[in-house]
């Protein structure tokens, strides 16, 4: 059964292995990375930064675990905004060998329980590259609805690219 848990500094070696093995696989879907990203210290720096954001209540960074409890990816509730907005964005990835097996869909469902339950948020947003139909299916399977197109939204693979925007609102109480 797919699971998630809070990111931990000890996850750096496993995440580094995934990043190194799947470097070419991730390249079209993520920001351009400098060489330090592909080092254990680079992964530890990222983990420290994400855990500091978590401490401040700005994100919930998790790893995705496969049926055997092995780290196969990351999933996070990012940019948590309180006040009148009560919203965040969802970001996720799983290694290439775990793609198409339902792990991202299951992990997203678990994180939605955290967003709407534990955090008491009203809305979760997610964006995908226009041509990333696999990621769009993950969102649709979790009840997200497409609500727009954001031109030149994020700098992915070294260039500004359009994204399809999705949202899911908390169930009515």
mmCIF file of C-alpha atoms in Angstrom:
data_model
loop_
_atom_site.group_PDB
_atom_site.id
_atom_site.type_symbol
_atom_site.label_atom_id
_atom_site.label_comp_id
_atom_site.label_asym_id
_atom_site.label_seq_id
_atom_site.Cartn_x
_atom_site.Cartn_y
_atom_site.Cartn_z
ATOM 1 C CA UNK A 1 0.000 0.000 0.000
ATOM 2 C CA UNK A 2 1.343 3.431 -0.940
ATOM 3 C CA UNK A 3 2.100 5.727 1.967
ATOM 4 C CA UNK A 4 3.621 9.076 2.814
ATOM 5 C CA UNK A 5 5.501 10.456 5.782
ATOM 6 C CA UNK A 6 7.244 13.664 6.732
ATOM 7 C CA UNK A 7 10.508 14.262 4.907
ATOM 8 C CA UNK A 8 13.549 13.527 7.110
ATOM 9 C CA UNK A 9 17.274 14.367 6.760
ATOM 10 C CA UNK A 10 18.004 10.629 6.542
ATOM 11 C CA UNK A 11 16.072 10.567 3.236
ATOM 12 C CA UNK A 12 18.897 12.408 1.437
ATOM 13 C CA UNK A 13 20.722 9.297 0.138
ATOM 14 C CA UNK A 14 17.537 7.682 -1.215
ATOM 15 C CA UNK A 15 16.371 10.903 -2.852
ATOM 16 C CA UNK A 16 19.818 11.461 -4.340
ATOM 17 C CA UNK A 17 19.813 7.963 -5.884
ATOM 18 C CA UNK A 18 16.429 8.652 -7.482
ATOM 19 C CA UNK A 19 17.550 12.055 -8.770
ATOM 20 C CA UNK A 20 20.715 10.557 -10.260
ATOM 21 C CA UNK A 21 19.035 7.543 -11.881
ATOM 22 C CA UNK A 22 16.074 9.561 -13.209
ATOM 23 C CA UNK A 23 17.909 12.770 -14.083
ATOM 24 C CA UNK A 24 16.908 12.607 -17.754
ATOM 25 C CA UNK A 25 13.399 11.420 -16.911
ATOM 26 C CA UNK A 26 12.760 14.420 -14.605
ATOM 27 C CA UNK A 27 14.461 17.021 -16.815
ATOM 28 C CA UNK A 28 11.421 17.923 -19.002
ATOM 29 C CA UNK A 29 9.106 18.214 -15.977
ATOM 30 C CA UNK A 30 11.124 20.233 -13.471
ATOM 31 C CA UNK A 31 13.266 23.313 -13.110
ATOM 32 C CA UNK A 32 16.799 23.279 -14.477
ATOM 33 C CA UNK A 33 19.120 22.045 -11.722
ATOM 34 C CA UNK A 34 22.769 22.883 -11.132
ATOM 35 C CA UNK A 35 25.244 20.121 -10.350
ATOM 36 C CA UNK A 36 25.004 20.654 -6.577
ATOM 37 C CA UNK A 37 21.429 19.295 -6.704
ATOM 38 C CA UNK A 38 22.869 15.911 -7.667
ATOM 39 C CA UNK A 39 24.966 15.602 -4.503
ATOM 40 C CA UNK A 40 24.040 14.330 -1.066
ATOM 41 C CA UNK A 41 24.814 17.740 0.429
ATOM 42 C CA UNK A 42 22.536 19.376 -2.149
ATOM 43 C CA UNK A 43 19.717 17.048 -1.149
ATOM 44 C CA UNK A 44 20.398 17.698 2.542
ATOM 45 C CA UNK A 45 20.252 21.460 1.894
ATOM 46 C CA UNK A 46 16.886 21.052 0.178
ATOM 47 C CA UNK A 47 15.560 18.904 3.016
ATOM 48 C CA UNK A 48 16.732 21.430 5.625
ATOM 49 C CA UNK A 49 15.042 24.267 3.721
ATOM 50 C CA UNK A 50 11.788 22.347 3.338
ATOM 51 C CA UNK A 51 11.746 21.314 7.003
ATOM 52 C CA UNK A 52 12.297 24.950 8.035
ATOM 53 C CA UNK A 53 9.307 25.931 5.883
ATOM 54 C CA UNK A 54 7.356 23.161 7.608
ATOM 55 C CA UNK A 55 8.358 24.486 11.038
ATOM 56 C CA UNK A 56 7.004 27.887 9.980
ATOM 57 C CA UNK A 57 3.701 26.334 8.848
ATOM 58 C CA UNK A 58 4.303 27.149 5.185
ATOM 59 C CA UNK A 59 4.456 23.619 3.768
ATOM 60 C CA UNK A 60 4.041 19.934 4.561
ATOM 61 C CA UNK A 61 6.886 18.065 2.812
ATOM 62 C CA UNK A 62 6.496 14.296 2.607
ATOM 63 C CA UNK A 63 8.183 11.402 0.851
ATOM 64 C CA UNK A 64 6.129 8.866 -1.091
ATOM 65 C CA UNK A 65 6.619 5.256 -0.001
ATOM 66 C CA UNK A 66 5.898 2.136 -2.028
ATOM 67 C CA UNK A 67 4.299 -1.060 -0.735
ATOM 68 C CA UNK A 68 7.615 -2.138 0.813
ATOM 69 C CA UNK A 69 8.124 1.200 2.570
ATOM 70 C CA UNK A 70 10.877 2.349 0.181
ATOM 71 C CA UNK A 71 11.128 6.027 -0.797
ATOM 72 C CA UNK A 72 9.955 6.414 -4.394
ATOM 73 C CA UNK A 73 9.224 10.133 -4.576
ATOM 74 C CA UNK A 74 8.170 13.331 -2.900
ATOM 75 C CA UNK A 75 4.847 15.068 -2.381
ATOM 76 C CA UNK A 76 4.219 18.367 -0.627
ATOM 77 C CA UNK A 77 1.560 20.822 0.326
ATOM 78 C CA UNK A 78 3.312 24.081 -0.591
ATOM 79 C CA UNK A 79 2.647 27.780 -0.081
ATOM 80 C CA UNK A 80 0.184 27.285 2.767
ATOM 81 C CA UNK A 81 -1.726 30.537 3.208
ATOM 82 C CA UNK A 82 -3.974 31.129 6.189
ATOM 83 C CA UNK A 83 -6.375 33.993 6.893
ATOM 84 C CA UNK A 84 -9.277 34.370 4.516
ATOM 85 C CA UNK A 85 -7.609 32.218 1.822
ATOM 86 C CA UNK A 86 -6.953 28.903 3.693
ATOM 87 C CA UNK A 87 -5.267 27.392 0.661
ATOM 88 C CA UNK A 88 -2.138 25.624 -0.558
ATOM 89 C CA UNK A 89 -0.675 24.058 -3.673
ATOM 90 C CA UNK A 90 0.121 20.391 -4.214
ATOM 91 C CA UNK A 91 3.333 19.231 -5.871
ATOM 92 C CA UNK A 92 4.539 15.658 -6.401
ATOM 93 C CA UNK A 93 6.757 13.293 -8.331
ATOM 94 C CA UNK A 94 7.581 9.592 -8.300
ATOM 95 C CA UNK A 95 10.543 7.826 -9.851
ATOM 96 C CA UNK A 96 10.188 6.488 -13.370
ATOM 97 C CA UNK A 97 10.034 2.826 -12.341
ATOM 98 C CA UNK A 98 7.041 3.610 -10.083
ATOM 99 C CA UNK A 99 5.099 5.635 -12.657
ATOM 100 C CA UNK A 100 1.727 4.354 -13.807
ATOM 101 C CA UNK A 101 1.184 2.178 -10.731
ATOM 102 C CA UNK A 102 -1.159 4.448 -8.778
ATOM 103 C CA UNK A 103 1.405 5.653 -6.254
ATOM 104 C CA UNK A 104 1.045 9.352 -7.103
ATOM 105 C CA UNK A 105 -2.751 9.090 -7.083
ATOM 106 C CA UNK A 106 -2.763 7.367 -3.683
ATOM 107 C CA UNK A 107 -0.202 9.763 -2.203
ATOM 108 C CA UNK A 108 -2.188 12.773 -3.425
ATOM 109 C CA UNK A 109 -5.289 11.366 -1.734
ATOM 110 C CA UNK A 110 -3.396 11.006 1.542
ATOM 111 C CA UNK A 111 -2.115 14.573 1.335
ATOM 112 C CA UNK A 112 -5.623 15.861 0.647
ATOM 113 C CA UNK A 113 -6.719 14.236 3.903
ATOM 114 C CA UNK A 114 -3.960 16.208 5.631
ATOM 115 C CA UNK A 115 -4.885 19.452 3.861
ATOM 116 C CA UNK A 116 -8.601 19.285 4.598
ATOM 117 C CA UNK A 117 -8.428 17.387 7.895
ATOM 118 C CA UNK A 118 -5.346 18.182 9.960
ATOM 119 C CA UNK A 119 -4.719 21.630 8.425
ATOM 120 C CA UNK A 120 -8.373 22.573 7.977
ATOM 121 C CA UNK A 121 -7.738 24.215 4.603
ATOM 122 C CA UNK A 122 -10.524 25.249 2.236
ATOM 123 C CA UNK A 123 -8.746 24.757 -1.102
ATOM 124 C CA UNK A 124 -5.860 22.887 -2.725
ATOM 125 C CA UNK A 125 -4.491 23.982 -6.088
ATOM 126 C CA UNK A 126 -2.178 22.157 -8.486
ATOM 127 C CA UNK A 127 -0.698 22.970 -11.865
ATOM 128 C CA UNK A 128 0.676 20.725 -14.588
ATOM 129 C CA UNK A 129 2.430 21.337 -17.840
ATOM 130 C CA UNK A 130 -0.159 21.389 -20.624
ATOM 131 C CA UNK A 131 1.177 18.145 -22.113
ATOM 132 C CA UNK A 132 1.543 16.273 -18.785
ATOM 133 C CA UNK A 133 -1.593 14.192 -19.118
ATOM 134 C CA UNK A 134 -0.403 11.570 -16.606
ATOM 135 C CA UNK A 135 -0.204 14.183 -13.842
ATOM 136 C CA UNK A 136 -3.563 15.593 -14.900
ATOM 137 C CA UNK A 137 -5.093 12.131 -14.484
ATOM 138 C CA UNK A 138 -3.664 11.932 -10.934
ATOM 139 C CA UNK A 139 -5.456 15.160 -10.085
ATOM 140 C CA UNK A 140 -8.718 14.233 -11.810
ATOM 141 C CA UNK A 141 -8.798 10.852 -10.015
ATOM 142 C CA UNK A 142 -8.636 12.805 -6.758
ATOM 143 C CA UNK A 143 -11.558 15.042 -7.675
ATOM 144 C CA UNK A 144 -9.654 18.132 -8.850
ATOM 145 C CA UNK A 145 -11.345 20.298 -11.442
ATOM 146 C CA UNK A 146 -9.574 22.248 -14.144
ATOM 147 C CA UNK A 147 -10.169 25.964 -13.721
ATOM 148 C CA UNK A 148 -7.732 27.713 -15.998
ATOM 149 C CA UNK A 149 -4.620 28.032 -18.043
ATOM 150 C CA UNK A 150 -1.660 30.050 -16.776
ATOM 151 C CA UNK A 151 0.536 31.247 -19.639
ATOM 152 C CA UNK A 152 4.292 31.100 -18.981
ATOM 153 C CA UNK A 153 3.514 30.097 -15.382
ATOM 154 C CA UNK A 154 6.742 28.369 -14.285
ATOM 155 C CA UNK A 155 10.280 28.116 -15.578
ATOM 156 C CA UNK A 156 10.498 24.407 -16.357
ATOM 157 C CA UNK A 157 13.378 22.758 -18.236
ATOM 158 C CA UNK A 158 14.966 26.173 -18.699
ATOM 159 C CA UNK A 159 12.020 28.006 -20.256
ATOM 160 C CA UNK A 160 8.754 29.621 -19.166
ATOM 161 C CA UNK A 161 5.955 27.167 -19.846
ATOM 162 C CA UNK A 162 2.157 27.233 -19.766
ATOM 163 C CA UNK A 163 0.378 25.237 -17.062
ATOM 164 C CA UNK A 164 -3.130 23.885 -16.682
ATOM 165 C CA UNK A 165 -4.493 24.847 -13.246
ATOM 166 C CA UNK A 166 -6.653 22.582 -11.110
ATOM 167 C CA UNK A 167 -8.322 23.030 -7.746
ATOM 168 C CA UNK A 168 -10.193 21.007 -5.194
ATOM 169 C CA UNK A 169 -12.357 22.547 -2.489
ATOM 170 C CA UNK A 170 -12.866 21.026 0.940
ATOM 171 C CA UNK A 171 -16.005 18.964 1.291
ATOM 172 C CA UNK A 172 -18.935 20.939 2.687
ATOM 173 C CA UNK A 173 -19.317 20.430 6.412
#
